[in-house]
Amino acid sequence: MKTYQSWGRYPKIDEDTQDVYHVYPDSFSFPDLNDQAGDSPTFLAYAQGQSYGDVCLNENGILLDTQHLDHFIEYDKEKGILRCDAGVTFENILQLIIHHNWFLPVTPGTKHISVGGAIANDVHGKNHHKAGTFGRYVIKFELLRSNGDRLICSPTENTELFNATIGGLGLTGLINWVEFSLKKIPGSYIEQETIRFKNLKEFYQLSDDSDKDWEYTAAWIDCLATGDELGRGLFIRGNHCESKKKHKFKSSKLSVPFDAPGFFLNKYTIKVLNHLYFKRPIKQFSKIDYEPFFYPLDSIENWNRLYGKRGFMQYQCLIPTDNREAAMLDMLTLITQSRQGSFFSLLKQFGDIESPGLLSFPRPGITFALDFPNRGQKTLDLLNELDTITLKYSGSVYPAKDARMSATSFSQYYPRWNEFKKCIDPHFSSNFHRRISST
Ligand SMILES: Cc1cc2nc3c(=O)[nH]c(=O)nc-3n(C[C@H](O)[C@H](O)[C@H](O)COP(=O)(O)OP(=O)(O)OC[C@H]3O[C@@H](n4cnc5c(N)ncnc54)[C@H](O)[C@@H]3O)c2cc1C
């Protein structure tokens, strides 16, 4: 049976506290609601639940499950423009377009997300420095408000709601369908280069040198390395290229069948895994299919179960370019001292292409993402200390990955919140929304 949790499985939601309505194209309408929100329940769209924290959760409210909003409406193969229901997943889109040499303009590290979710969190990918966020490619969408209005939003029509809904965390209403542009590619393969780097200084150099000629860049780092090797890791860069073979769609063979015991990922195993991953033999140049390049984690179904029943928390922050050296030094020192390591520690340099979204997360600088097994208060304390560093260096934290930032931190990270607030649908809310609105 489908469960309505988030990917990090923290916070754990008692399923009985969330009602679920299934949304079908063109037939869904809200019940009669008072003009003002009050005692009536709140609504929130729930798509694939691939958000790590609580932006997709709505305890004591109603989730609008969009899995049946799964139809393609119009596909212009010549121009590369697609209109589809908001619940269509990136995986479904790739199955339709890849053999015509089209690709998603921006994709995150999983293909199991919906177009609605991609807009609501204004997702970014390894090409942020070249392409910006997904929201930049949205031509228009239909937004259903709880008063029954169906509004077409675009850069020229209902512009305020267009800009608020991109990165609007699902709070402005239900997106029914979306039209967006695709990216032309020579084939389904990627020309990839993998480079081992000794420390953060080398990472910055590689990022700066690669951003001009490489469409996709990102790095994995060993967050527990110290001294001269602080921030050592593997840098990956790639460009689309012609394919040797036609892409074959297959579902993942590996799956984590049950929750790993809580001690499976502990400070010792994480240290060893980091070391082994850094030292593993690498092939510097390769031509590979797009799937392992963009979606390596999708090859293991339910990998979030490796963190055990208590789940895990991701911390993804953005640090402006001028402060990157000092902030990364402080963060890595703190993480090593805390003896709470992360195996998935990713670094990526964002570019300066602006998104239309009022609350979009990316800005010029570097983004650092880490996954921590949930060890209760100890982990929350560490993430609060990371917040102190992020705030000190004028950074921000990504809501799609968050389950615990305070209202005070959020208001400093997102100064346009007050401007955004007037676009919130009065009958929409989420656990995340209530937390960051509390005083
Ligand atoms: C392995 C993995 C890797 C990831 N890598 C990245 C990455 O590289 N970059 C990145 O940016 N993100 C990344 N993410 C996060 C993910 O891309 C986002 O959280 C995305 O928004 C999830 O989409 P979803 O369809 O699962 O939406 P959900 O998680 O179900 O919902 C997310 C938000 O979208 C809203 N929403 C969904 N559908 C609609 C709709 N029809 N109308 C209005 N609001 C709607 C929901 O209310 C909620 O606020 C990753 C996640 C995973 C699990």
Tab-separated table of C-alpha atoms and ligand atoms in Angstrom:
chain	number	residue	atom	x	y	z
A	1	MET	CA	0.000	0.000	0.000
A	2	LYS	CA	1.229	3.501	-0.838
A	3	THR	CA	2.522	5.388	2.177
A	4	TYR	CA	2.640	9.167	2.380
A	5	GLN	CA	6.049	9.799	3.934
A	6	SER	CA	8.991	11.821	2.687
A	7	TRP	CA	12.193	10.335	1.293
A	8	GLY	CA	14.228	10.891	4.479
A	9	ARG	CA	11.408	9.293	6.545
A	10	TYR	CA	11.854	12.047	9.108
A	11	PRO	CA	9.611	13.355	10.578
A	12	LYS	CA	7.587	10.141	10.821
A	13	ILE	CA	3.951	10.868	10.118
A	14	ASP	CA	1.087	8.919	11.594
A	15	GLU	CA	-0.723	8.014	8.353
A	16	ASP	CA	-4.114	8.407	10.040
A	17	THR	CA	-3.510	12.120	10.521
A	18	GLN	CA	-3.408	12.855	6.783
A	19	ASP	CA	-6.517	12.395	4.615
A	20	VAL	CA	-5.844	11.697	0.955
A	21	TYR	CA	-7.894	12.834	-2.064
A	22	HIS	CA	-6.928	11.452	-5.469
A	23	VAL	CA	-6.827	14.063	-8.211
A	24	TYR	CA	-7.896	13.148	-11.776
A	25	PRO	CA	-7.430	15.438	-14.787
A	26	ASP	CA	-10.207	18.017	-15.265
A	27	SER	CA	-12.530	16.418	-12.732
A	28	PHE	CA	-11.154	17.560	-9.409
A	29	SER	CA	-12.853	20.379	-7.524
A	30	PHE	CA	-12.461	21.590	-3.984
A	31	PRO	CA	-15.348	21.227	-1.525
A	32	ASP	CA	-17.102	24.467	-0.516
A	33	LEU	CA	-14.711	26.323	1.716
A	34	ASN	CA	-15.022	29.493	3.769
A	35	ASP	CA	-13.342	32.549	2.267
A	36	GLN	CA	-10.823	32.614	5.044
A	37	ALA	CA	-8.853	29.667	6.354
A	38	GLY	CA	-9.848	28.886	9.891
A	39	ASP	CA	-11.113	25.629	11.216
A	40	SER	CA	-11.413	24.049	7.773
A	41	PRO	CA	-8.662	21.558	6.855
A	42	THR	CA	-5.713	22.594	4.708
A	43	PHE	CA	-4.671	21.041	1.387
A	44	LEU	CA	-1.303	20.163	-0.115
A	45	ALA	CA	-0.330	18.385	-3.328
A	46	TYR	CA	1.642	15.159	-2.836
A	47	ALA	CA	3.375	13.761	-5.916
A	48	GLN	CA	6.202	11.225	-5.604
A	49	GLY	CA	7.314	12.101	-2.061
A	50	GLN	CA	10.925	12.464	-3.212
A	51	SER	CA	11.435	15.496	-1.014
A	52	TYR	CA	13.634	14.560	1.911
A	53	GLY	CA	11.857	16.529	4.641
A	54	ASP	CA	8.399	17.879	5.330
A	55	VAL	CA	7.532	20.139	2.373
A	56	CYS	CA	5.357	17.277	1.050
A	57	LEU	CA	3.656	16.438	4.360
A	58	ASN	CA	0.441	17.831	5.815
A	59	GLU	CA	-0.432	16.374	9.222
A	60	ASN	CA	-4.063	16.946	10.221
A	61	GLY	CA	-4.773	18.125	6.698
A	62	ILE	CA	-5.557	16.725	3.253
A	63	LEU	CA	-3.044	15.523	0.693
A	64	LEU	CA	-3.979	15.839	-2.960
A	65	ASP	CA	-2.327	12.780	-4.498
A	66	THR	CA	-1.377	13.652	-8.102
A	67	GLN	CA	-0.396	10.153	-9.289
A	68	HIS	CA	-3.409	10.049	-11.680
A	69	LEU	CA	-2.434	13.366	-13.246
A	70	ASP	CA	-0.255	11.286	-15.536
A	71	HIS	CA	-1.212	12.131	-19.133
A	72	PHE	CA	0.767	13.696	-21.931
A	73	ILE	CA	-1.311	16.446	-23.548
A	74	GLU	CA	0.785	17.749	-26.448
A	75	TYR	CA	4.298	16.987	-27.695
A	76	ASP	CA	5.900	19.084	-30.405
A	77	LYS	CA	8.776	16.898	-31.585
A	78	GLU	CA	10.091	19.552	-33.927
A	79	LYS	CA	10.291	22.420	-31.458
A	80	GLY	CA	10.884	20.341	-28.322
A	81	ILE	CA	7.905	21.586	-26.346
A	82	LEU	CA	5.911	19.315	-24.059
A	83	ARG	CA	2.597	19.856	-22.297
A	84	CYS	CA	1.639	17.238	-19.698
A	85	ASP	CA	-0.274	16.714	-16.468
A	86	ALA	CA	1.650	17.832	-13.404
A	87	GLY	CA	1.907	14.323	-11.971
A	88	VAL	CA	3.853	12.946	-14.971
A	89	THR	CA	7.297	11.812	-13.836
A	90	PHE	CA	10.690	12.624	-15.325
A	91	GLU	CA	11.102	8.892	-15.941
A	92	ASN	CA	7.934	8.839	-18.109
A	93	ILE	CA	9.074	11.934	-19.984
A	94	LEU	CA	12.476	10.427	-20.770
A	95	GLN	CA	10.764	7.313	-22.152
A	96	LEU	CA	8.829	9.546	-24.537
A	97	ILE	CA	11.577	11.911	-25.675
A	98	ILE	CA	15.012	10.319	-25.483
A	99	HIS	CA	14.808	8.489	-28.817
A	100	HIS	CA	13.990	11.794	-30.534
A	101	ASN	CA	17.200	13.295	-29.124
A	102	TRP	CA	15.445	15.506	-26.626
A	103	PHE	CA	16.323	15.682	-22.943
A	104	LEU	CA	15.083	17.341	-19.773
A	105	PRO	CA	16.414	20.907	-19.606
A	106	VAL	CA	17.310	20.385	-15.935
A	107	THR	CA	17.149	17.199	-13.886
A	108	PRO	CA	17.882	16.436	-10.235
A	109	GLY	CA	19.667	13.275	-9.052
A	110	THR	CA	16.553	11.099	-9.376
A	111	LYS	CA	14.140	10.568	-12.274
A	112	HIS	CA	11.335	9.538	-9.910
A	113	ILE	CA	10.002	13.056	-9.454
A	114	SER	CA	6.964	14.715	-11.001
A	115	VAL	CA	6.818	17.881	-13.076
A	116	GLY	CA	4.682	19.533	-10.345
A	117	GLY	CA	7.323	18.696	-7.737
A	118	ALA	CA	10.061	20.001	-10.053
A	119	ILE	CA	8.271	23.362	-10.213
A	120	ALA	CA	7.312	23.575	-6.530
A	121	ASN	CA	10.943	23.140	-5.440
A	122	ASP	CA	12.374	24.739	-8.596
A	123	VAL	CA	14.855	21.884	-8.839
A	124	HIS	CA	18.440	22.217	-10.030
A	125	GLY	CA	20.878	19.728	-11.495
A	126	LYS	CA	24.520	19.254	-12.393
A	127	ASN	CA	24.102	21.892	-15.137
A	128	HIS	CA	23.050	24.798	-12.927
A	129	HIS	CA	26.078	26.851	-14.001
A	130	LYS	CA	24.956	26.551	-17.663
A	131	ALA	CA	21.185	26.231	-17.447
A	132	GLY	CA	19.862	27.554	-14.124
A	133	THR	CA	16.832	25.860	-12.579
A	134	PHE	CA	13.857	23.934	-14.021
A	135	GLY	CA	11.584	26.963	-13.554
A	136	ARG	CA	13.395	28.815	-16.341
A	137	TYR	CA	12.042	26.365	-18.918
A	138	VAL	CA	8.411	26.575	-17.851
A	139	ILE	CA	6.329	28.274	-20.529
A	140	LYS	CA	2.996	28.113	-18.699
A	141	PHE	CA	0.919	26.059	-16.302
A	142	GLU	CA	-2.628	25.850	-15.018
A	143	LEU	CA	-3.042	26.556	-11.313
A	144	LEU	CA	-6.199	25.487	-9.483
A	145	ARG	CA	-6.901	27.656	-6.448
A	146	SER	CA	-9.124	26.472	-3.600
A	147	ASN	CA	-11.835	29.009	-4.592
A	148	GLY	CA	-12.216	27.076	-7.860
A	149	ASP	CA	-10.298	29.521	-10.081
A	150	ARG	CA	-8.280	27.848	-12.825
A	151	LEU	CA	-5.547	30.305	-13.749
A	152	ILE	CA	-3.140	30.093	-16.657
A	153	CYS	CA	0.179	31.407	-15.335
A	154	SER	CA	3.133	32.373	-17.534
A	155	PRO	CA	5.816	35.101	-17.669
A	156	THR	CA	3.128	37.369	-19.220
A	157	GLU	CA	-0.119	36.145	-17.622
A	158	ASN	CA	-0.778	36.068	-13.848
A	159	THR	CA	2.918	36.775	-13.557
A	160	GLU	CA	2.928	37.253	-9.809
A	161	LEU	CA	1.491	33.770	-9.250
A	162	PHE	CA	3.821	32.328	-11.899
A	163	ASN	CA	6.869	33.649	-10.039
A	164	ALA	CA	5.518	32.603	-6.653
A	165	THR	CA	4.574	29.068	-7.734
A	166	ILE	CA	8.055	28.349	-9.133
A	167	GLY	CA	9.871	27.347	-5.955
A	168	GLY	CA	6.618	28.072	-4.058
A	169	LEU	CA	6.726	24.820	-2.025
A	170	GLY	CA	3.243	23.796	-3.136
A	171	LEU	CA	1.606	26.637	-1.195
A	172	THR	CA	0.012	28.623	-4.025
A	173	GLY	CA	-2.501	25.949	-5.150
A	174	LEU	CA	-2.585	22.791	-7.245
A	175	ILE	CA	-0.728	22.776	-10.573
A	176	ASN	CA	-2.876	20.783	-13.020
A	177	TRP	CA	-0.720	20.762	-16.128
A	178	VAL	CA	2.549	22.265	-17.302
A	179	GLU	CA	4.064	23.287	-20.651
A	180	PHE	CA	7.852	23.484	-20.805
A	181	SER	CA	10.710	23.348	-23.276
A	182	LEU	CA	13.108	20.454	-23.771
A	183	LYS	CA	16.801	20.364	-24.554
A	184	LYS	CA	18.198	19.076	-27.866
A	185	ILE	CA	20.977	16.500	-27.478
A	186	PRO	CA	23.148	14.578	-29.966
A	187	GLY	CA	22.357	11.202	-28.358
A	188	SER	CA	21.655	9.419	-25.095
A	189	TYR	CA	25.306	9.007	-24.063
A	190	ILE	CA	27.498	11.193	-21.889
A	191	GLU	CA	31.198	11.784	-22.380
A	192	GLN	CA	32.391	11.675	-18.790
A	193	GLU	CA	35.633	12.531	-17.057
A	194	THR	CA	36.336	11.622	-13.436
A	195	ILE	CA	39.187	13.335	-11.597
A	196	ARG	CA	40.459	12.609	-8.111
A	197	PHE	CA	41.238	15.828	-6.218
A	198	LYS	CA	43.364	16.143	-3.089
A	199	ASN	CA	41.612	18.934	-1.236
A	200	LEU	CA	39.115	21.780	-1.482
A	201	LYS	CA	41.558	24.111	-3.184
A	202	GLU	CA	41.788	21.641	-6.062
A	203	PHE	CA	38.001	21.323	-6.137
A	204	TYR	CA	37.548	25.091	-6.563
A	205	GLN	CA	40.159	25.140	-9.303
A	206	LEU	CA	38.506	22.232	-11.142
A	207	SER	CA	35.063	23.858	-10.868
A	208	ASP	CA	36.295	27.209	-12.084
A	209	ASP	CA	38.175	25.590	-14.998
A	210	SER	CA	35.326	23.248	-16.018
A	211	ASP	CA	32.324	25.561	-15.955
A	212	LYS	CA	32.944	26.989	-19.415
A	213	ASP	CA	33.324	23.809	-21.484
A	214	TRP	CA	31.446	21.221	-19.446
A	215	GLU	CA	27.690	21.153	-19.292
A	216	TYR	CA	27.505	19.033	-16.157
A	217	THR	CA	29.782	19.174	-13.118
A	218	ALA	CA	29.547	17.902	-9.534
A	219	ALA	CA	31.801	16.324	-6.940
A	220	TRP	CA	31.605	13.746	-4.195
A	221	ILE	CA	33.749	14.565	-1.176
A	222	ASP	CA	35.073	12.594	1.764
A	223	CYS	CA	33.728	14.808	4.528
A	224	LEU	CA	35.810	13.046	7.184
A	225	ALA	CA	39.259	13.619	5.646
A	226	THR	CA	41.417	16.064	7.583
A	227	GLY	CA	44.638	18.121	7.360
A	228	ASP	CA	46.088	18.588	3.886
A	229	GLU	CA	43.387	16.305	2.519
A	230	LEU	CA	40.440	18.281	3.898
A	231	GLY	CA	37.668	18.067	1.294
A	232	ARG	CA	39.363	15.468	-0.930
A	233	GLY	CA	37.082	13.782	-3.426
A	234	LEU	CA	36.109	12.850	-6.959
A	235	PHE	CA	35.129	15.460	-9.522
A	236	ILE	CA	32.796	14.407	-12.328
A	237	ARG	CA	32.167	16.371	-15.488
A	238	GLY	CA	30.262	15.453	-18.602
A	239	ASN	CA	28.761	16.507	-21.906
A	240	HIS	CA	26.050	14.931	-24.035
A	241	CYS	CA	27.413	12.976	-27.021
A	242	GLU	CA	26.216	10.602	-29.719
A	243	SER	CA	25.136	7.174	-28.544
A	244	LYS	CA	26.869	3.913	-29.314
A	245	LYS	CA	23.678	1.987	-28.671
A	246	LYS	CA	19.998	2.773	-28.447
A	247	HIS	CA	18.986	3.406	-24.841
A	248	LYS	CA	17.120	0.465	-23.285
A	249	PHE	CA	14.667	1.157	-20.475
A	250	LYS	CA	14.912	-1.317	-17.639
A	251	SER	CA	13.756	-1.182	-14.054
A	252	SER	CA	16.342	-1.376	-11.284
A	253	LYS	CA	17.307	-4.894	-10.265
A	254	LEU	CA	18.666	-4.091	-6.841
A	255	SER	CA	16.430	-3.228	-3.965
A	256	VAL	CA	16.899	-2.808	-0.215
A	257	PRO	CA	14.128	-5.142	0.997
A	258	PHE	CA	13.919	-4.005	4.646
A	259	ASP	CA	15.227	-1.397	7.064
A	260	ALA	CA	18.903	-1.863	7.856
A	261	PRO	CA	19.703	-2.085	11.571
A	262	GLY	CA	20.256	1.357	13.120
A	263	PHE	CA	23.984	0.723	13.625
A	264	PHE	CA	24.611	-0.161	9.951
A	265	LEU	CA	25.738	3.359	9.013
A	266	ASN	CA	27.704	4.490	12.060
A	267	LYS	CA	30.754	6.743	12.426
A	268	TYR	CA	33.159	3.821	11.809
A	269	THR	CA	31.409	2.301	8.771
A	270	ILE	CA	30.925	5.765	7.261
A	271	LYS	CA	34.628	6.554	7.680
A	272	VAL	CA	35.631	3.270	6.036
A	273	LEU	CA	33.093	3.703	3.205
A	274	ASN	CA	34.358	7.224	2.521
A	275	HIS	CA	37.952	6.020	2.435
A	276	LEU	CA	37.195	3.075	0.136
A	277	TYR	CA	35.087	5.206	-2.207
A	278	PHE	CA	37.822	7.812	-2.511
A	279	LYS	CA	40.521	5.199	-3.187
A	280	ARG	CA	38.471	3.055	-5.586
A	281	PRO	CA	40.001	2.581	-9.041
A	282	ILE	CA	38.543	5.064	-11.485
A	283	LYS	CA	38.487	5.241	-15.248
A	284	GLN	CA	39.307	8.835	-16.095
A	285	PHE	CA	37.546	8.999	-19.474
A	286	SER	CA	34.423	7.064	-20.384
A	287	LYS	CA	31.335	7.224	-22.571
A	288	ILE	CA	28.330	6.088	-20.614
A	289	ASP	CA	24.572	5.967	-20.898
A	290	TYR	CA	22.768	8.938	-19.329
A	291	GLU	CA	21.135	6.802	-16.581
A	292	PRO	CA	24.245	5.971	-14.502
A	293	PHE	CA	25.529	9.508	-15.076
A	294	PHE	CA	22.435	11.358	-13.843
A	295	TYR	CA	20.704	8.799	-11.670
A	296	PRO	CA	23.243	6.458	-10.006
A	297	LEU	CA	21.116	6.208	-6.858
A	298	ASP	CA	18.019	5.127	-8.783
A	299	SER	CA	19.740	1.825	-9.552
A	300	ILE	CA	19.045	0.716	-5.956
A	301	GLU	CA	15.377	0.829	-5.070
A	302	ASN	CA	14.512	2.031	-1.549
A	303	TRP	CA	18.111	2.912	-0.706
A	304	ASN	CA	16.736	5.175	2.033
A	305	ARG	CA	16.119	2.009	4.082
A	306	LEU	CA	19.889	1.733	4.581
A	307	TYR	CA	19.492	4.411	7.250
A	308	GLY	CA	17.209	2.218	9.347
A	309	LYS	CA	13.766	2.858	10.779
A	310	ARG	CA	14.590	6.262	12.218
A	311	GLY	CA	15.385	7.633	8.784
A	312	PHE	CA	17.926	10.306	7.950
A	313	MET	CA	18.221	14.035	7.416
A	314	GLN	CA	19.874	15.807	4.573
A	315	TYR	CA	21.491	19.187	5.023
A	316	GLN	CA	21.910	21.097	1.764
A	317	CYS	CA	23.161	24.640	1.948
A	318	LEU	CA	24.335	27.306	-0.443
A	319	ILE	CA	27.384	29.443	0.367
A	320	PRO	CA	28.060	32.571	-1.718
A	321	THR	CA	31.295	32.377	-3.726
A	322	ASP	CA	33.211	34.971	-1.679
A	323	ASN	CA	32.712	32.981	1.521
A	324	ARG	CA	33.162	29.465	0.200
A	325	GLU	CA	36.681	28.798	1.574
A	326	ALA	CA	35.995	30.003	5.119
A	327	ALA	CA	32.549	28.402	5.364
A	328	MET	CA	33.666	25.005	4.049
A	329	LEU	CA	36.597	24.949	6.455
A	330	ASP	CA	34.284	25.676	9.402
A	331	MET	CA	31.712	23.103	8.292
A	332	LEU	CA	34.139	20.263	7.641
A	333	THR	CA	35.937	20.922	10.918
A	334	LEU	CA	32.609	20.837	12.764
A	335	ILE	CA	31.513	17.600	11.071
A	336	THR	CA	34.799	15.825	11.827
A	337	GLN	CA	34.652	16.927	15.467
A	338	SER	CA	31.012	15.874	15.787
A	339	ARG	CA	31.969	12.324	14.788
A	340	GLN	CA	28.721	12.130	12.801
A	341	GLY	CA	29.830	11.523	9.251
A	342	SER	CA	27.979	11.478	5.981
A	343	PHE	CA	28.639	9.131	3.094
A	344	PHE	CA	26.730	11.089	0.460
A	345	SER	CA	28.538	14.422	0.605
A	346	LEU	CA	28.196	16.372	-2.600
A	347	LEU	CA	29.602	19.697	-3.741
A	348	LYS	CA	28.558	21.666	-6.782
A	349	GLN	CA	29.278	25.153	-7.990
A	350	PHE	CA	26.125	27.089	-8.948
A	351	GLY	CA	26.205	29.751	-11.647
A	352	ASP	CA	24.622	33.182	-11.814
A	353	ILE	CA	21.598	32.400	-14.026
A	354	GLU	CA	18.581	33.730	-12.156
A	355	SER	CA	15.320	31.851	-11.776
A	356	PRO	CA	11.916	33.532	-11.978
A	357	GLY	CA	11.020	31.896	-8.632
A	358	LEU	CA	10.661	34.243	-5.663
A	359	LEU	CA	11.844	31.601	-3.213
A	360	SER	CA	14.226	29.637	-5.429
A	361	PHE	CA	17.164	28.187	-3.563
A	362	PRO	CA	20.097	28.470	-6.005
A	363	ARG	CA	22.294	31.582	-6.071
A	364	PRO	CA	25.898	32.016	-7.260
A	365	GLY	CA	28.167	30.046	-4.956
A	366	ILE	CA	28.696	26.461	-3.937
A	367	THR	CA	26.121	24.042	-2.686
A	368	PHE	CA	27.069	21.378	-0.164
A	369	ALA	CA	24.752	18.431	0.572
A	370	LEU	CA	25.220	15.834	3.317
A	371	ASP	CA	23.088	12.918	4.559
A	372	PHE	CA	23.132	12.162	8.294
A	373	PRO	CA	21.553	9.089	9.885
A	374	ASN	CA	18.948	10.314	12.359
A	375	ARG	CA	20.453	10.030	15.843
A	376	GLY	CA	17.806	12.227	17.452
A	377	GLN	CA	18.823	15.351	19.345
A	378	LYS	CA	22.518	14.803	18.591
A	379	THR	CA	21.839	15.131	14.858
A	380	LEU	CA	19.479	18.080	15.305
A	381	ASP	CA	22.159	19.866	17.373
A	382	LEU	CA	24.730	19.299	14.627
A	383	LEU	CA	22.392	20.664	11.954
A	384	ASN	CA	21.654	23.716	14.112
A	385	GLU	CA	25.385	24.352	14.375
A	386	LEU	CA	25.684	24.009	10.603
A	387	ASP	CA	22.897	26.605	10.344
A	388	THR	CA	24.948	28.986	12.478
A	389	ILE	CA	27.797	28.683	9.975
A	390	THR	CA	25.486	29.025	6.951
A	391	LEU	CA	23.956	32.179	8.438
A	392	LYS	CA	27.367	33.608	9.373
A	393	TYR	CA	28.459	33.334	5.741
A	394	SER	CA	25.181	34.708	4.284
A	395	GLY	CA	24.111	31.357	2.850
A	396	SER	CA	20.784	29.514	2.822
A	397	VAL	CA	19.340	26.016	3.230
A	398	TYR	CA	17.266	24.122	0.621
A	399	PRO	CA	13.650	23.560	1.807
A	400	ALA	CA	13.216	20.443	-0.388
A	401	LYS	CA	15.783	18.684	1.777
A	402	ASP	CA	14.869	20.163	5.123
A	403	ALA	CA	12.838	18.879	8.084
A	404	ARG	CA	14.014	21.050	10.953
A	405	MET	CA	15.204	24.603	10.180
A	406	SER	CA	13.751	27.246	12.499
A	407	ALA	CA	11.408	30.062	11.530
A	408	THR	CA	14.168	32.557	12.365
A	409	SER	CA	16.700	30.870	10.117
A	410	PHE	CA	14.178	30.579	7.279
A	411	SER	CA	13.320	34.287	7.400
A	412	GLN	CA	17.003	35.141	7.084
A	413	TYR	CA	17.609	32.640	4.298
A	414	TYR	CA	14.552	33.763	2.316
A	415	PRO	CA	14.054	37.538	2.693
A	416	ARG	CA	11.423	37.544	-0.103
A	417	TRP	CA	9.053	35.448	2.034
A	418	ASN	CA	6.951	38.538	2.906
A	419	GLU	CA	6.556	39.363	-0.769
A	420	PHE	CA	5.648	35.706	-1.446
A	421	LYS	CA	3.131	35.366	1.404
A	422	LYS	CA	0.337	37.215	-0.364
A	423	CYS	CA	0.295	34.538	-3.093
A	424	ILE	CA	-0.270	31.628	-0.708
A	425	ASP	CA	-3.651	29.983	-1.180
A	426	PRO	CA	-5.464	30.513	2.164
A	427	HIS	CA	-6.484	26.828	2.260
A	428	PHE	CA	-3.041	25.376	1.488
A	429	SER	CA	-0.375	24.518	4.042
A	430	SER	CA	2.248	21.895	4.933
A	431	ASN	CA	4.233	20.771	7.952
A	432	PHE	CA	7.136	22.807	6.599
A	433	HIS	CA	4.956	25.904	6.169
A	434	ARG	CA	3.600	25.742	9.724
A	435	ARG	CA	7.071	25.240	11.181
A	436	ILE	CA	8.683	28.156	9.405
A	437	SER	CA	5.683	30.421	10.082
A	438	SER	CA	5.668	29.756	13.832
A	439	THR	CA	7.011	32.479	16.101
B	1	LIG	C1	17.854	10.679	-4.681
B	1	LIG	C2	17.366	12.099	-4.761
B	1	LIG	C3	18.154	13.042	-5.404
B	1	LIG	C4	17.723	14.368	-5.496
B	1	LIG	N1	18.528	15.275	-6.132
B	1	LIG	C5	18.130	16.552	-6.244
B	1	LIG	C6	18.903	17.487	-6.986
B	1	LIG	O1	19.971	17.160	-7.516
B	1	LIG	N2	18.427	18.758	-7.122
B	1	LIG	C7	17.225	19.122	-6.583
B	1	LIG	O2	16.832	20.305	-6.767
B	1	LIG	N3	16.469	18.267	-5.872
B	1	LIG	C8	16.887	16.995	-5.703
B	1	LIG	N4	16.100	16.097	-5.028
B	1	LIG	C9	14.839	16.572	-4.430
B	1	LIG	C10	13.651	16.434	-5.383
B	1	LIG	O3	14.028	16.739	-6.703
B	1	LIG	C11	12.558	17.435	-4.974
B	1	LIG	O4	12.218	17.293	-3.634
B	1	LIG	C12	11.298	17.312	-5.846
B	1	LIG	O5	10.500	18.443	-5.604
B	1	LIG	C13	10.486	16.060	-5.534
B	1	LIG	O6	9.389	15.978	-6.432
B	1	LIG	P1	8.126	15.051	-6.159
B	1	LIG	O7	7.405	14.932	-7.445
B	1	LIG	O8	8.537	13.806	-5.476
B	1	LIG	O9	7.261	15.975	-5.184
B	1	LIG	P2	6.870	15.770	-3.661
B	1	LIG	O10	8.098	15.476	-2.884
B	1	LIG	O11	5.730	14.855	-3.546
B	1	LIG	O12	6.377	17.259	-3.331
B	1	LIG	C14	7.337	18.289	-3.289
B	1	LIG	C15	6.633	19.655	-3.238
B	1	LIG	O13	5.988	19.864	-4.490
B	1	LIG	C16	4.632	20.192	-4.294
B	1	LIG	N5	3.892	19.686	-5.446
B	1	LIG	C17	3.997	18.479	-6.045
B	1	LIG	N6	3.127	18.381	-7.065
B	1	LIG	C18	2.460	19.551	-7.123
B	1	LIG	C19	1.396	20.051	-7.930
B	1	LIG	N7	0.843	19.327	-8.919
B	1	LIG	N8	0.933	21.298	-7.668
B	1	LIG	C20	1.461	22.061	-6.680
B	1	LIG	N9	2.461	21.633	-5.885
B	1	LIG	C21	2.954	20.391	-6.094
B	1	LIG	C22	4.260	19.491	-2.979
B	1	LIG	O14	3.149	20.092	-2.353
B	1	LIG	C23	5.537	19.706	-2.175
B	1	LIG	O15	5.540	20.981	-1.587
B	1	LIG	C24	16.477	14.761	-4.922
B	1	LIG	C25	15.672	13.798	-4.285
B	1	LIG	C26	16.111	12.478	-4.211
B	1	LIG	C27	15.241	11.461	-3.502
